[in-house]
């Protein structure tokens, strides 16, 4: 899968590298600020019944 993404990025090596880094940062930011806060109340880790 990573090879497929790398082959479809445009430009020379430097542009591909910056584009790949930007994609990684974007994915991490979306996970941290959108997905994980939405998912956290639905997880049963705070339901302690001992």
Coordinates of N, CA and C in Angstrom, one line a residue:
X1 N 0.8 -1.2 0.0 CA 0.0 0.0 0.0 C 0.9 1.3 0.0
X2 N 1.9 1.3 0.8 CA 2.8 2.4 0.8 C 3.5 2.6 -0.5
X3 N 3.8 1.6 -1.1 CA 4.4 1.7 -2.5 C 3.5 2.3 -3.5
X4 N 2.2 1.9 -3.4 CA 1.2 2.5 -4.3 C 1.0 4.0 -4.1
X5 N 1.0 4.4 -2.8 CA 0.9 5.8 -2.5 C 2.1 6.5 -3.0
X6 N 3.3 6.0 -2.8 CA 4.6 6.6 -3.2 C 4.6 6.8 -4.7
X7 N 4.2 5.8 -5.4 CA 4.2 5.8 -6.9 C 3.2 6.9 -7.4
X8 N 2.1 7.2 -6.7 CA 1.1 8.1 -7.2 C 1.4 9.5 -6.8
X9 N 2.4 9.8 -5.9 CA 2.7 11.1 -5.6 C 3.4 11.8 -6.7
X10 N 3.0 13.1 -7.0 CA 3.6 13.8 -8.2 C 5.0 14.4 -7.8
X11 N 5.8 14.6 -8.8 CA 7.0 15.4 -8.7 C 8.3 14.5 -8.4
X12 N 9.4 15.2 -8.3 CA 10.7 14.6 -8.0 C 10.7 14.1 -6.6
X13 N 11.8 13.6 -6.2 CA 12.0 12.9 -4.9 C 11.7 13.9 -3.7
X14 N 12.2 15.1 -3.8 CA 12.1 16.1 -2.7 C 10.6 16.5 -2.6
X15 N 9.9 16.7 -3.7 CA 8.5 17.0 -3.6 C 7.7 15.8 -3.0
X16 N 8.0 14.6 -3.4 CA 7.3 13.4 -2.9 C 7.6 13.3 -1.4
X17 N 8.8 13.6 -1.0 CA 9.1 13.5 0.4 C 8.3 14.5 1.3
X18 N 8.3 15.7 0.8 CA 7.5 16.7 1.5 C 6.0 16.4 1.5
X19 N 5.5 15.9 0.4 CA 4.1 15.5 0.3 C 3.8 14.4 1.2
X20 N 4.6 13.4 1.3 CA 4.4 12.3 2.2 C 4.4 12.7 3.6
X21 N 5.3 13.6 4.0 CA 5.4 14.1 5.4 C 4.1 14.9 5.7
X22 N 3.7 15.7 4.7 CA 2.4 16.4 4.9 C 1.2 15.5 5.1
X23 N 1.2 14.4 4.3 CA 0.1 13.5 4.5 C 0.1 12.8 5.8
X24 N 1.3 12.4 6.3 CA 1.4 11.8 7.6 C 0.9 12.7 8.7
X25 N 1.4 14.0 8.6 CA 1.0 15.0 9.7 C -0.5 15.2 9.6
X26 N -1.1 15.3 8.5 CA -2.5 15.5 8.3 C -3.3 14.3 8.9
X27 N -2.9 13.1 8.6 CA -3.6 11.9 9.1 C -3.5 11.9 10.7
X28 N -2.3 12.1 11.2 CA -2.1 12.1 12.7 C -3.0 13.2 13.3
X29 N -3.0 14.4 12.7 CA -3.8 15.5 13.3 C -5.3 15.2 13.3
X30 N -5.8 14.6 12.2 CA -7.2 14.2 12.1 C -7.5 13.1 13.1
X31 N -6.6 12.2 13.3 CA -6.9 11.1 14.4 C -6.9 11.8 15.8
X32 N -5.9 12.6 16.1 CA -5.8 13.2 17.4 C -7.0 14.2 17.7
X33 N -7.4 15.0 16.8 CA -8.3 16.0 17.1 C -9.8 15.7 16.7
X34 N -10.0 14.7 15.9 CA -11.4 14.4 15.4 C -11.8 13.0 15.9
X35 N -11.0 12.0 15.5 CA -11.4 10.6 15.6 C -11.3 10.2 17.1
X36 N -10.2 10.4 17.7 CA -10.0 9.9 19.1 C -11.0 10.6 20.1
X37 N -11.2 12.0 20.0 CA -12.1 12.6 20.9 C -13.6 12.1 20.7
X38 N -13.9 11.8 19.5 CA -15.2 11.2 19.2 C -15.4 9.8 19.8
X39 N -14.3 9.0 19.7 CA -14.4 7.6 20.1 C -14.2 7.5 21.6
X40 N -13.6 8.4 22.3 CA -13.2 8.2 23.7 C -14.5 8.0 24.6
X41 N -15.6 8.7 24.5 CA -16.7 8.5 25.4 C -17.4 7.1 25.1
X42 N -17.1 6.5 24.0 CA -17.8 5.2 23.7 C -17.0 4.0 24.2
X43 N -15.7 4.2 24.7 CA -14.9 3.2 25.1 C -15.2 2.8 26.6
X44 N -15.2 1.6 27.0 CA -15.6 1.2 28.3 C -14.5 1.3 29.4
X45 N -13.4 2.0 29.2 CA -12.3 2.0 30.1 C -12.6 2.7 31.4
X46 N -13.5 3.6 31.4 CA -13.9 4.3 32.6 C -15.0 3.7 33.4
X47 N -15.6 2.6 32.9 CA -16.6 1.9 33.6 C -16.0 0.9 34.6
X48 N -15.6 1.3 35.7 CA -15.0 0.4 36.7 C -16.0 0.0 37.7
X49 N -16.2 -1.3 37.8 CA -17.1 -1.9 38.8 C -16.4 -3.0 39.5
X50 N -15.7 -2.7 40.5 CA -14.9 -3.7 41.3 C -15.7 -4.0 42.6

